[in-house]
mmCIF file of C-alpha atoms and ligand atoms in Angstrom:
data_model
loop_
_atom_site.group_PDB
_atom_site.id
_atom_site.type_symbol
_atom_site.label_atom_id
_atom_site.label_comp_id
_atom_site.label_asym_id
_atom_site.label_seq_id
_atom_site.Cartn_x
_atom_site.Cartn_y
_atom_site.Cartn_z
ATOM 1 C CA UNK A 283 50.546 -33.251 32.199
ATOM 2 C CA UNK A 284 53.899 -32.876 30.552
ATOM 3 C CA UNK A 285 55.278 -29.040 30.612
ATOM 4 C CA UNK A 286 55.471 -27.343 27.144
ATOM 5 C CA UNK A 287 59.415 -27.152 27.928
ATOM 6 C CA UNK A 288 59.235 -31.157 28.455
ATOM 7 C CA UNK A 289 57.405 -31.472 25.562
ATOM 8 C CA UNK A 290 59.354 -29.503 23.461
ATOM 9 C CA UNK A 291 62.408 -31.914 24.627
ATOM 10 C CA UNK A 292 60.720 -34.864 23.793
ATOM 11 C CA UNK A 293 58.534 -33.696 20.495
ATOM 12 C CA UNK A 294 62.238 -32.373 18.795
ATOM 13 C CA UNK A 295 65.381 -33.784 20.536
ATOM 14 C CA UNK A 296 64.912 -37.059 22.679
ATOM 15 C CA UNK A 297 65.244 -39.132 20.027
ATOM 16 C CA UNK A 298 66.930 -36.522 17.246
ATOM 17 C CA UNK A 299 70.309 -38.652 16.717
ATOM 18 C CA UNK A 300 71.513 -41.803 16.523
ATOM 19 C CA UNK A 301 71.592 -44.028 19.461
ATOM 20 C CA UNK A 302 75.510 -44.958 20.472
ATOM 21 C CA UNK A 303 76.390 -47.216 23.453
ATOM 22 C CA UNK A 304 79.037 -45.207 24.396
ATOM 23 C CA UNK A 305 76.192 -43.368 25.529
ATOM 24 C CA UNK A 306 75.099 -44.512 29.330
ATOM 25 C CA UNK A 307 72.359 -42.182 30.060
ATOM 26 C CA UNK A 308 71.260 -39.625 27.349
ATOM 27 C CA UNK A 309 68.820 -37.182 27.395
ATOM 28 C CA UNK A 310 66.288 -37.030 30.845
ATOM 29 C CA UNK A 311 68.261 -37.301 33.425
ATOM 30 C CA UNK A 312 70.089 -34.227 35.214
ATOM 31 C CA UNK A 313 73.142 -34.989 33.289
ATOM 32 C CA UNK A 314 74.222 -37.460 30.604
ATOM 33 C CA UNK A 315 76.611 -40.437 31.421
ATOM 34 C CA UNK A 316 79.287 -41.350 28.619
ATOM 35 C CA UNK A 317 81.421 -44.037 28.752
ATOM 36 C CA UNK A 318 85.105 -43.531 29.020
ATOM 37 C CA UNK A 319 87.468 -44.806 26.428
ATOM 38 C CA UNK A 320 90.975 -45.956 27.463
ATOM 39 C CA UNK A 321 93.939 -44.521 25.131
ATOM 40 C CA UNK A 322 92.432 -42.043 24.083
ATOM 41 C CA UNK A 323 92.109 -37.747 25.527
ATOM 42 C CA UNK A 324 88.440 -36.122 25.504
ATOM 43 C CA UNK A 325 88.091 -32.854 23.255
ATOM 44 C CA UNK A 326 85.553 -30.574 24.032
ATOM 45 C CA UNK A 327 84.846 -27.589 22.570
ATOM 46 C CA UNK A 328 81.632 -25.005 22.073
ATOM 47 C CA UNK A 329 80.196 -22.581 19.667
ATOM 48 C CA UNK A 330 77.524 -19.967 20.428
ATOM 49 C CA UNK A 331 75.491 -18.867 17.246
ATOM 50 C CA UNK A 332 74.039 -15.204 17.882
ATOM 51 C CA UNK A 333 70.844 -14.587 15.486
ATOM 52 C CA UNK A 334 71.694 -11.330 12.627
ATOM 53 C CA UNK A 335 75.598 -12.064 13.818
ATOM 54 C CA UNK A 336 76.381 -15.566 12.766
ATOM 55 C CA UNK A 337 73.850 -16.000 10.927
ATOM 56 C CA UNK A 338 71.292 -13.662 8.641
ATOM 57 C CA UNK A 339 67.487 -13.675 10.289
ATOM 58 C CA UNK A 340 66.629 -14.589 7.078
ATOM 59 C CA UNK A 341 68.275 -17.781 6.565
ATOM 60 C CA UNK A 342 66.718 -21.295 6.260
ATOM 61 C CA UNK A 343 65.902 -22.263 9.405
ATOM 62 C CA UNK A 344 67.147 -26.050 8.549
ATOM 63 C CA UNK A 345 70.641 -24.606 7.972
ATOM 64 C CA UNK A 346 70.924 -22.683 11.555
ATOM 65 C CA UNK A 347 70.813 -26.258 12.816
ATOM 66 C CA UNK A 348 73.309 -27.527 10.082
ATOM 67 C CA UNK A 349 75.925 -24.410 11.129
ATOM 68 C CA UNK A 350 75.240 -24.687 14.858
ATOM 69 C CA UNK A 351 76.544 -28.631 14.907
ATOM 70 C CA UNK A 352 78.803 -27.662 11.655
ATOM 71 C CA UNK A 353 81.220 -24.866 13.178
ATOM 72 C CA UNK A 354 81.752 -27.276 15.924
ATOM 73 C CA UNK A 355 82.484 -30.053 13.794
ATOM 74 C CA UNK A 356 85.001 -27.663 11.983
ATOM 75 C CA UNK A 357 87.152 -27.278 15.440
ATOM 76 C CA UNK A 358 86.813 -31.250 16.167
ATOM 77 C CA UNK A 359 88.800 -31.079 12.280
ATOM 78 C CA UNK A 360 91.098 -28.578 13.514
ATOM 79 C CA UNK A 361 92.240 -30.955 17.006
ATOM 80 C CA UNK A 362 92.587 -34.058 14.439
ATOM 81 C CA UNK A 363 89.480 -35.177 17.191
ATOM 82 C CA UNK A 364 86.554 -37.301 16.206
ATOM 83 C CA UNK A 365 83.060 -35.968 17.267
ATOM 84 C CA UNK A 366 80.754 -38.102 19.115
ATOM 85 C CA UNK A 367 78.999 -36.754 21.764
ATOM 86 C CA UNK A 368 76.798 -33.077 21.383
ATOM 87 C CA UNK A 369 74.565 -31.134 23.896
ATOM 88 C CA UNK A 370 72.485 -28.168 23.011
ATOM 89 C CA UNK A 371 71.438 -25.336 24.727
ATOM 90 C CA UNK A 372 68.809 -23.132 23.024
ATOM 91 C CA UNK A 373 67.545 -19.850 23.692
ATOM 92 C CA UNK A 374 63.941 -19.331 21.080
ATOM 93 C CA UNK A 375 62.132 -16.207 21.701
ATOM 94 C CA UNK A 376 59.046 -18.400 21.399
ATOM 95 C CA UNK A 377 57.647 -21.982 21.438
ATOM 96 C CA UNK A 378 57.445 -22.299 17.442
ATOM 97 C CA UNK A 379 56.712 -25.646 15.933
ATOM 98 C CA UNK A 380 57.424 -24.903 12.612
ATOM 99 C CA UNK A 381 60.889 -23.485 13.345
ATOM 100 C CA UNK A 382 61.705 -26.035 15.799
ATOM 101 C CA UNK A 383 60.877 -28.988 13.300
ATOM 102 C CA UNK A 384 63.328 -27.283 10.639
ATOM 103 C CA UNK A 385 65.604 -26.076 13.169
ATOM 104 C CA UNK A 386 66.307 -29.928 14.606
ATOM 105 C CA UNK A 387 66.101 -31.332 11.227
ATOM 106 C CA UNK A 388 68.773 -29.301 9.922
ATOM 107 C CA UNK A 389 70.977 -30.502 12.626
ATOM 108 C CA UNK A 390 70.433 -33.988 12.780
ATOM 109 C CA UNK A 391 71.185 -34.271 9.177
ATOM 110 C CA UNK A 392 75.118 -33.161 9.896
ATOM 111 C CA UNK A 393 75.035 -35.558 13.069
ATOM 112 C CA UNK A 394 73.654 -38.405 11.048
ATOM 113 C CA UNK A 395 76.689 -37.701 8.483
ATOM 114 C CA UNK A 396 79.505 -37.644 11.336
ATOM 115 C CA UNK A 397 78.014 -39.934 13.522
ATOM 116 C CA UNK A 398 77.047 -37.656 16.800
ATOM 117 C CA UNK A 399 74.396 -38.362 19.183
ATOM 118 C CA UNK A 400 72.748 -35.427 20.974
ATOM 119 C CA UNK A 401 72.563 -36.456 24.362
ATOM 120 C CA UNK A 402 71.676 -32.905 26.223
ATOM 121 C CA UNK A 403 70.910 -29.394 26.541
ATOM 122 C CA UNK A 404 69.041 -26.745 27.849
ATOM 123 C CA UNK A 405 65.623 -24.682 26.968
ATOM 124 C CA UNK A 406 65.234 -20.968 28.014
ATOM 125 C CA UNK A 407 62.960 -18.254 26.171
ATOM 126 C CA UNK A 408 64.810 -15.152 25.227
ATOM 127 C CA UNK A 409 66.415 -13.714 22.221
ATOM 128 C CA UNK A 410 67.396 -16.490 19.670
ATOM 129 C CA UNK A 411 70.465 -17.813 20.546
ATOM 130 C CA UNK A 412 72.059 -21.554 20.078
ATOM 131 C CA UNK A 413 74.940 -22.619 21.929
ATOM 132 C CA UNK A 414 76.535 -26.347 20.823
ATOM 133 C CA UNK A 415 79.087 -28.366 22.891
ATOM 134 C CA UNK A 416 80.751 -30.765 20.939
ATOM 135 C CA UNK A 417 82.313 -33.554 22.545
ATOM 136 C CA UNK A 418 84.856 -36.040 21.242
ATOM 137 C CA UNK A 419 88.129 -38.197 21.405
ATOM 138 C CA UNK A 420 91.654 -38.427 19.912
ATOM 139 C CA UNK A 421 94.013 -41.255 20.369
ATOM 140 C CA UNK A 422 96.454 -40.091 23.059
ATOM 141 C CA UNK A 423 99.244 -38.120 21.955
ATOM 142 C CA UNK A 424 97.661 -37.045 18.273
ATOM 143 C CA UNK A 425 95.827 -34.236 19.055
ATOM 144 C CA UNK A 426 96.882 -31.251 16.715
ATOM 145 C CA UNK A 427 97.184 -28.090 18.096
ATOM 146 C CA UNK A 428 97.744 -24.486 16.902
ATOM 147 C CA UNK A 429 101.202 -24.397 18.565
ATOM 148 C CA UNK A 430 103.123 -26.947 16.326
ATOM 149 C CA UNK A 431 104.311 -25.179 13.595
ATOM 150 C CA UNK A 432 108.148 -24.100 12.091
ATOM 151 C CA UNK A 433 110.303 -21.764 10.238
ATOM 152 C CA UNK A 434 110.084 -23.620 6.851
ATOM 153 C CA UNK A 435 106.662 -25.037 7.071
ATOM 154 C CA UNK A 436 104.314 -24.645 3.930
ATOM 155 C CA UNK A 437 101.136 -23.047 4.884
ATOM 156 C CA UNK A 438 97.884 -25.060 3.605
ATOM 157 C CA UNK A 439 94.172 -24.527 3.372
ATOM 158 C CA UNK A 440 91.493 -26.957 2.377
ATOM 159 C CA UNK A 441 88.619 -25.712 -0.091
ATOM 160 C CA UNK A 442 88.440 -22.231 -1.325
ATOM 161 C CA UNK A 443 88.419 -19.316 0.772
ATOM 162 C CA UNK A 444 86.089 -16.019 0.536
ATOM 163 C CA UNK A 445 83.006 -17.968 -0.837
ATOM 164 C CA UNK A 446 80.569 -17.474 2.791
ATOM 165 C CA UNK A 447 81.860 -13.866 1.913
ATOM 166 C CA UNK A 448 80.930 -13.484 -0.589
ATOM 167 C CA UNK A 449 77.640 -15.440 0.485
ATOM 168 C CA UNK A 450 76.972 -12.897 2.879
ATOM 169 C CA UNK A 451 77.337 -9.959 0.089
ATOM 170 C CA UNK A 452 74.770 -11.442 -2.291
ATOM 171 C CA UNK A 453 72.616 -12.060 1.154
ATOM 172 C CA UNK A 454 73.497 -8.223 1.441
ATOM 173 C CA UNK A 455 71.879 -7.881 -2.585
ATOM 174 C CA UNK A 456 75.791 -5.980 -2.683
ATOM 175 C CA UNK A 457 76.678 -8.222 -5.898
ATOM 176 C CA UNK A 458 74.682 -9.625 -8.833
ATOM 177 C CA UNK A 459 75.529 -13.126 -10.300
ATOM 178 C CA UNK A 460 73.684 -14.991 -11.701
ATOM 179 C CA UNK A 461 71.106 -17.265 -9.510
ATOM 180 C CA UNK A 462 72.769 -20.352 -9.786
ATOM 181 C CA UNK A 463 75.846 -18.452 -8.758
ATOM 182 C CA UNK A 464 74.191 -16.905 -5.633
ATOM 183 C CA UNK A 465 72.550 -19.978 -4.357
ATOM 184 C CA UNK A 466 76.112 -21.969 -4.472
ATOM 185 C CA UNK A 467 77.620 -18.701 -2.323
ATOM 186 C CA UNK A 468 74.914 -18.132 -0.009
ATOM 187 C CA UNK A 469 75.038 -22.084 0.795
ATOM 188 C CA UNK A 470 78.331 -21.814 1.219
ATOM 189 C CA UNK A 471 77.628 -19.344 4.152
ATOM 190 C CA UNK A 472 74.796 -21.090 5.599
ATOM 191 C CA UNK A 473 76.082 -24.562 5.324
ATOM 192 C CA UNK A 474 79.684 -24.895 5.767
ATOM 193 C CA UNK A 475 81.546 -27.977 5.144
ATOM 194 C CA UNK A 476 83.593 -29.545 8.000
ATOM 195 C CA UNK A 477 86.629 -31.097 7.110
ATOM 196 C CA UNK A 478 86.534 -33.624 9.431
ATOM 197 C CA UNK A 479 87.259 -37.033 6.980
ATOM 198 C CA UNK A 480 90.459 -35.205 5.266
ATOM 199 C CA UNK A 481 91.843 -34.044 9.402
ATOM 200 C CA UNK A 482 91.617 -37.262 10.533
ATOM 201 C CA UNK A 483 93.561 -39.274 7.858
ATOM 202 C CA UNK A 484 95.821 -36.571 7.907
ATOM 203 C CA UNK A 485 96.919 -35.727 11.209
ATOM 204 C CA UNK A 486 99.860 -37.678 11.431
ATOM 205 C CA UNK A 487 101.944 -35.847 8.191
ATOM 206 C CA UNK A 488 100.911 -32.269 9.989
ATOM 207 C CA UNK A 489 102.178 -29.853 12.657
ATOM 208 C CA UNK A 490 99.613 -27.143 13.438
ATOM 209 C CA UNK A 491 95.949 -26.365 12.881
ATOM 210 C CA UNK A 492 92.956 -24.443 12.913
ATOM 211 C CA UNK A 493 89.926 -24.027 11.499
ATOM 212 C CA UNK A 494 89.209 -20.325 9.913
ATOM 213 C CA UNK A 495 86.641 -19.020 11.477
ATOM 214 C CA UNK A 496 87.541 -15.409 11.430
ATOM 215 C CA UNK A 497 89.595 -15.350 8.119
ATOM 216 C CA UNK A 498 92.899 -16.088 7.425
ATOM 217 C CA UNK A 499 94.812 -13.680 8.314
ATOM 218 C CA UNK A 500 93.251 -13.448 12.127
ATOM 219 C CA UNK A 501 93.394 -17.098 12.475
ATOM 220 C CA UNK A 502 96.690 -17.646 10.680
ATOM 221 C CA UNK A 503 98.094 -15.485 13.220
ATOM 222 C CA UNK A 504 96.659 -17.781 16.234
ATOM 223 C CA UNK A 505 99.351 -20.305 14.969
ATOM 224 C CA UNK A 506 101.987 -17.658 14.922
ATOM 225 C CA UNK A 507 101.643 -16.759 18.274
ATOM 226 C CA UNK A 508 101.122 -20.103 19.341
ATOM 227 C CA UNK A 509 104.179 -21.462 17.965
ATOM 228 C CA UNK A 510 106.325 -18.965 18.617
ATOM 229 C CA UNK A 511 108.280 -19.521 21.596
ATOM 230 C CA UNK A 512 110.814 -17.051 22.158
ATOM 231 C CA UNK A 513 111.595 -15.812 18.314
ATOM 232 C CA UNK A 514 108.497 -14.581 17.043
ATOM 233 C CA UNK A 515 107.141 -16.500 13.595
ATOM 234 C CA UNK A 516 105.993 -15.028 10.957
ATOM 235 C CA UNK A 517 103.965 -15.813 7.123
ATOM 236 C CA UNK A 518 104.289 -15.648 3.853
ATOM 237 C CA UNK A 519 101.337 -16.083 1.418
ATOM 238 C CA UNK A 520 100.951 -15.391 -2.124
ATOM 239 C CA UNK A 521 97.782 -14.130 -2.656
ATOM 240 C CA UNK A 522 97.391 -15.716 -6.265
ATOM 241 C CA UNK A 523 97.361 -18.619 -4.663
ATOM 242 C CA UNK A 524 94.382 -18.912 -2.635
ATOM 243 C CA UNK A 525 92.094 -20.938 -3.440
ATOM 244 C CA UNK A 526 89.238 -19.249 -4.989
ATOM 245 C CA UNK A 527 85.784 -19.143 -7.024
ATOM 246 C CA UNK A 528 84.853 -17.818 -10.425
ATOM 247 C CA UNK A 529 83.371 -14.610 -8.772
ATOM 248 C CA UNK A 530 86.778 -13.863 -6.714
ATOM 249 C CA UNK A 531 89.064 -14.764 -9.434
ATOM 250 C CA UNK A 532 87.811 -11.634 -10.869
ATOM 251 C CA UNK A 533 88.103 -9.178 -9.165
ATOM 252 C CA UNK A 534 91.616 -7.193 -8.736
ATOM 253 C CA UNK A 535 93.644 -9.123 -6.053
ATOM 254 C CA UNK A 536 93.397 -6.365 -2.674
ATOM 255 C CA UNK A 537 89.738 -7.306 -3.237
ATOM 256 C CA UNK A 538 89.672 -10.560 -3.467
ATOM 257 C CA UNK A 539 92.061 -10.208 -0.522
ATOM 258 C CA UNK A 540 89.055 -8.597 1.508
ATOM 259 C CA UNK A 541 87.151 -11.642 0.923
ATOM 260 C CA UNK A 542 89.538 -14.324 1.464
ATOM 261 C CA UNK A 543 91.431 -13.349 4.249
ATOM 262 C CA UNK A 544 89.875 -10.692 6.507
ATOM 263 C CA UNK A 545 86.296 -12.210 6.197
ATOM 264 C CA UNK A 546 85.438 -15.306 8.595
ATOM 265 C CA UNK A 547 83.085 -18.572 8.227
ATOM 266 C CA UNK A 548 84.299 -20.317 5.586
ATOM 267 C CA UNK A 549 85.275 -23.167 8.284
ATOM 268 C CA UNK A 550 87.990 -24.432 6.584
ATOM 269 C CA UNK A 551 91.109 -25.509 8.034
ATOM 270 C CA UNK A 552 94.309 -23.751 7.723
ATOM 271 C CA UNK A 553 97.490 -26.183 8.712
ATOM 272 C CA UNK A 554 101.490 -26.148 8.129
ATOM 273 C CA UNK A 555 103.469 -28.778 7.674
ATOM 274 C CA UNK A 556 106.786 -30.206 6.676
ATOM 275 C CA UNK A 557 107.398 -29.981 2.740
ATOM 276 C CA UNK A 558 108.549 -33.400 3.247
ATOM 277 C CA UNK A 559 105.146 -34.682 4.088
ATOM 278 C CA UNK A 560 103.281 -32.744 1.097
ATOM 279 C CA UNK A 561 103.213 -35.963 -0.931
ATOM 280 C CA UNK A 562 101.343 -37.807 1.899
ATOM 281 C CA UNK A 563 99.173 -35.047 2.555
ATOM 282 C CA UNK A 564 98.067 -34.459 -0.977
ATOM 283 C CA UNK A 565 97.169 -38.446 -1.594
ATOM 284 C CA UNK A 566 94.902 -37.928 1.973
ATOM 285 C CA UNK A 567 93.617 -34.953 -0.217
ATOM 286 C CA UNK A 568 93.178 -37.319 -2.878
ATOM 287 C CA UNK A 569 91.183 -40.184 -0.530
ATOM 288 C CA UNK A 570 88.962 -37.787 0.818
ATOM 289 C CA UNK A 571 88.350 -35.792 -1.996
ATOM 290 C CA UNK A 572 89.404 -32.680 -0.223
ATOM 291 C CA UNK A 573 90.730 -29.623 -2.218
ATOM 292 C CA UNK A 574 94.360 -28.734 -0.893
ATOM 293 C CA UNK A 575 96.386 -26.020 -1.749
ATOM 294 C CA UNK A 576 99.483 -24.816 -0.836
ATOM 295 C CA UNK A 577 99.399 -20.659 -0.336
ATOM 296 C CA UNK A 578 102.543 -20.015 1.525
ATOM 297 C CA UNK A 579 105.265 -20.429 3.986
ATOM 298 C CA UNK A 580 106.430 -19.985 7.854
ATOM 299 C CA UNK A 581 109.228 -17.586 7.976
ATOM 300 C CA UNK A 582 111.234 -15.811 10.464
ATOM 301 C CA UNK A 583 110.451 -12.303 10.197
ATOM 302 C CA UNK A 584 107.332 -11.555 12.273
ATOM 303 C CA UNK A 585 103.761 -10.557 10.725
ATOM 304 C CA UNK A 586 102.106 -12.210 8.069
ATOM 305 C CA UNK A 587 103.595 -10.452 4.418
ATOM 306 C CA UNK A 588 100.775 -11.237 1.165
ATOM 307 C CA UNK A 589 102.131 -10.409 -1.512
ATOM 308 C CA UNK A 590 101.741 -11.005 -5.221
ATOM 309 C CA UNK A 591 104.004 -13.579 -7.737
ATOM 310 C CA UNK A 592 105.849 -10.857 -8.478
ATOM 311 C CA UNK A 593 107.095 -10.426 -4.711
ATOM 312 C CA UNK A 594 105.122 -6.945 -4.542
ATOM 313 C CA UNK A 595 103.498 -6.461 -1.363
ATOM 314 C CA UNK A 596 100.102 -6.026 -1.140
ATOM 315 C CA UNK A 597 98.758 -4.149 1.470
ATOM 316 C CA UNK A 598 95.534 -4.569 3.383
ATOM 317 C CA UNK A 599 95.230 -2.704 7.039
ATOM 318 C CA UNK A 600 92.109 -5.292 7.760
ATOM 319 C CA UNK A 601 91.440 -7.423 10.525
ATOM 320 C CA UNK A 602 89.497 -10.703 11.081
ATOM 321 C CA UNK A 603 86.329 -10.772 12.606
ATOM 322 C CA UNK A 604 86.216 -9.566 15.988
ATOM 323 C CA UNK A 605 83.199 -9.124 17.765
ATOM 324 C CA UNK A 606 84.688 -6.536 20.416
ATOM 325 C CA UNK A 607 86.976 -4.189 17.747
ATOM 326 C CA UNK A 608 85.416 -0.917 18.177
HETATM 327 P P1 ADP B 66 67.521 -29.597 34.401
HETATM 328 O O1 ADP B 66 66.369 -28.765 34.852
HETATM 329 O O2 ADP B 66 67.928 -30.669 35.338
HETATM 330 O O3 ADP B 66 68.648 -28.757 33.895
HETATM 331 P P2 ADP B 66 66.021 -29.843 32.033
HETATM 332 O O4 ADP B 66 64.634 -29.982 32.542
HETATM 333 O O5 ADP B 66 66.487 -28.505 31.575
HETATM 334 O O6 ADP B 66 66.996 -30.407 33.139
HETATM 335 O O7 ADP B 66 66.263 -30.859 30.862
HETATM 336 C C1 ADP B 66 65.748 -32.164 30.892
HETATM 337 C C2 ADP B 66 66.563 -33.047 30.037
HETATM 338 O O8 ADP B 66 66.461 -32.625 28.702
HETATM 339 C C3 ADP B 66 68.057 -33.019 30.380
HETATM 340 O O9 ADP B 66 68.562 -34.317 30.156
HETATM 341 C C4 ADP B 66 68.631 -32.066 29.393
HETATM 342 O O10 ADP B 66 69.988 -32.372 29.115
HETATM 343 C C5 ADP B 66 67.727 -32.295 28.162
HETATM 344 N N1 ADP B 66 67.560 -31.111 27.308
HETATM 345 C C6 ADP B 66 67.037 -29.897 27.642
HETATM 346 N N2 ADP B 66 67.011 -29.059 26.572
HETATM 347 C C7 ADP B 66 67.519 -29.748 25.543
HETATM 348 C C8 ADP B 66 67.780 -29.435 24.177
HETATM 349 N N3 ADP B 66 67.501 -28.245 23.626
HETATM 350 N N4 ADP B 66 68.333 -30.406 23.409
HETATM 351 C C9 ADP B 66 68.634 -31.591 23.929
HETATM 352 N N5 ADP B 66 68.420 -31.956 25.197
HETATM 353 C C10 ADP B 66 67.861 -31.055 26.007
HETATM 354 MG MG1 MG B 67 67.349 -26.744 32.495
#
C-alpha cells in the first residue's frame, strides 16, 4: 500500500505541470534529470515562504501557491532568465486535502502561464513552510545582474510601488477603502505579478537589476553596492515620481514614502539604464504592456537622496525589510 507521503506526491504534484522534454526524469526518482542546453548558463535561484511572515494565515490558500512559484518568477525577471524547471519542498503541519488541493492549484496556475514544469520536492510535517527552487536559462553572456549600473543611469521601476503595502494594512483592518479598493490591494499582496515577459524583451537596452522584494530603498541599494567598484554610487529619486495608486497618491508624500520604498513584496523590478536606451525600453514597455516609469538617477555622491520636485529633501530614517534588524 502506497504511504500517505507517496500519496500525497502523486494525488497533488506528479502530474501538477506541464510535461516538457527538456525534462528526462521528473518526479519519482531520487533526483530529476534535465537536459542540458548548449549556449546558454543555468539560473537557479530559491525562495522560502514562512506562514504569518510572508504571507497572512489568513490568506487564500490558492494564492500561497501563486506567491511561492511567483516571488521566484520575479528573480528569474530580475537575471533577464527564463524559468523552466521548479522543485518544491513543503513543510504542512498536517496531511490536509482541502488545503493541499487549493494550495497546488494556486501554483500550477502561474506555472501554466510561464511555462514551468514541477519536476521535484520534498514532504516533511512541521510548521507551514514552502520553499521553491526555480530553475532556468539565459543565453550566454545576457544575464543581468545587480552590478551593472553607472553614474548617469536613469533609475526605473515597472508597475506601481506600495500597493502589497498597503495590501497588508487593509489585511491589518489599519485603512478603510472602499471594498473594491481593498480587494485590488490585498491581491496585490497575495498575488504579485512577475515581470518576466517585459525582462526578457528588454534585457539587452539595460544595465542592472533586481526585483524589490524588500522595498526600494533596501533593494535599490543592492545595486549600489554592487556596482560600485572603488567610488561608491549613489541615487537620486524624486518621490513624486513613483509610481503609485489612488490610495497613495493621497496621502502627504513621507507617507506614501513609507509605503513605497521601505515596505517589501511588491515584486517588481527596479533597473538602470542608459538614457540613450529609454526609447527602446519604453516601446518593450509598450509590447508587453508593462507600466514603466522613470523615478530617478545614479549619481556620484553615496546614499540614496528622495527628495521632492522642488529639490527639498525628504527624510525617512526607515529600512527595508529585514528579517534579523532587531
Ligand atoms: P527521497 O526520499 O529520495 O528524497 P521522496 O520520497 O522524498 O524522495 O520523494 C519522492 C519523489 O517525489 C521525488 O522525485 C521527489 O522529488 C518528489 N517530491 C517529493 N515531495 C514533493 C513535492 N512537494 N512536490 C513535488 N515533488 C515532490
Ligand atoms: Mg524526501
Amino acid at each position: 500500500m502506497a504511504s500517505p507521503e507517496f500519496k500525497l506526491i502523486e494525488t497533488y504534484f506528479k502530474n501538477l505541470t506541464q510535461k516538457d522534454d527538456s525534462v528526462l526524469v521528473g518526479i519519482g526518482d531520487d533526483a530529476a534529470v534535465i537536459e542540458y542546453q548548449p549556449g546558454h548558463n543555468i539560473v537557479v535561484c530559491v525562495d522560502t515562504l514562512v506562514a504569518g511572515i510572508h504571507f497572512p494565515l489568513e490568506a487564500p490558500v490558492d494564492s500561497i501557491g501563486y506567491k511561492s512559484l511567483a516571488v521566484n518568477i520575479s528573480d528569474m525577471a530580475a537575471m533577464g532568465a527564463t524559468p523552466k524547471w521548479a522543485t518544491l519542498a513543503l513543510t504542512l503541519p498536517e496531511n490536509d486535502n482541502n488545503w493541499l488541493k487549493e494550495f497546488s492549484s494556486g501554483f500550477a496556475e502561474i506555472a501554466g502561464q510561464y511555462g514551468i514544469s514541477l519536476i521535484g520536492g520534498d514532504t516533511t510535517k512541521g510548521p507551514l513552510t514552502i520553499s521553491v527552487q526555480l530553475m532556468g536559462v539565459v543565453e550566454k553572456g545576457k544575464e543581468v545582474t545587480r552590478s551593472g549600473a553607472e553614474i548617469g543611469d536613469l533609475i526605473c521601476v515597472t508597475g506601481n510601488l506600495g500597493d502589497a503595502s498597503v495590501g497588508l494594512s487593509v489585511f491589518q483592518n489599519k485603512i478603510q477603502l472602499s471594498n473594491k479598493e481593498k480587494e485590488y490591494y490585498v491581491n496585490r499582496l497575495n498575488c504579485p505579478t512577475p515581470r518576466l515577459n517585459f525582462s526578457r524583451k528588454c534585457t539587452e537596452f539595460i544595465k542592472s537589476a533586481i526585483d524589490i522584494s524588500d522595498g526600494l530603498g533596501a533593494d535599490l541599494n543592492h545595486i549600489l553596492e554592487s556596482s560600485s567598484n572603488g567610488n561608491k554610487l549613489g541615487a537620486k529619486i524624486i518621490v513624486e515620481d513613483i509610481p503609485a495608486n489612488d490610495y497613495l497618491l493621497s496621502l502627504p508624500l513621507e507617507e506614501r514614502l513609507k509605503h513605497q520604498a521601505f515596505f517589501g513584496d511588491d515584486y517588481e523590478l527596479c533597473f538602470t539604464a542608459d538614457k540613450k536606451n529609454l526609447k527602446q525600453i519604453m516601446a518593450c514597455a509598450e509590447e508587453t504592456k508593462t507600466k514603466v516609469t522613470v523615478i530617478g538617477e545614479i549619481a556620484d555622491v553615496p546614499g540614496i537622496v528622495f527628495q521632492d520636485k522642488l529639490s527639498d529633501f525628504i527624510d525617512t530614517k526607515l529600512k527595508g525589510y529585514d528579517h534579523f534588524y532587531v
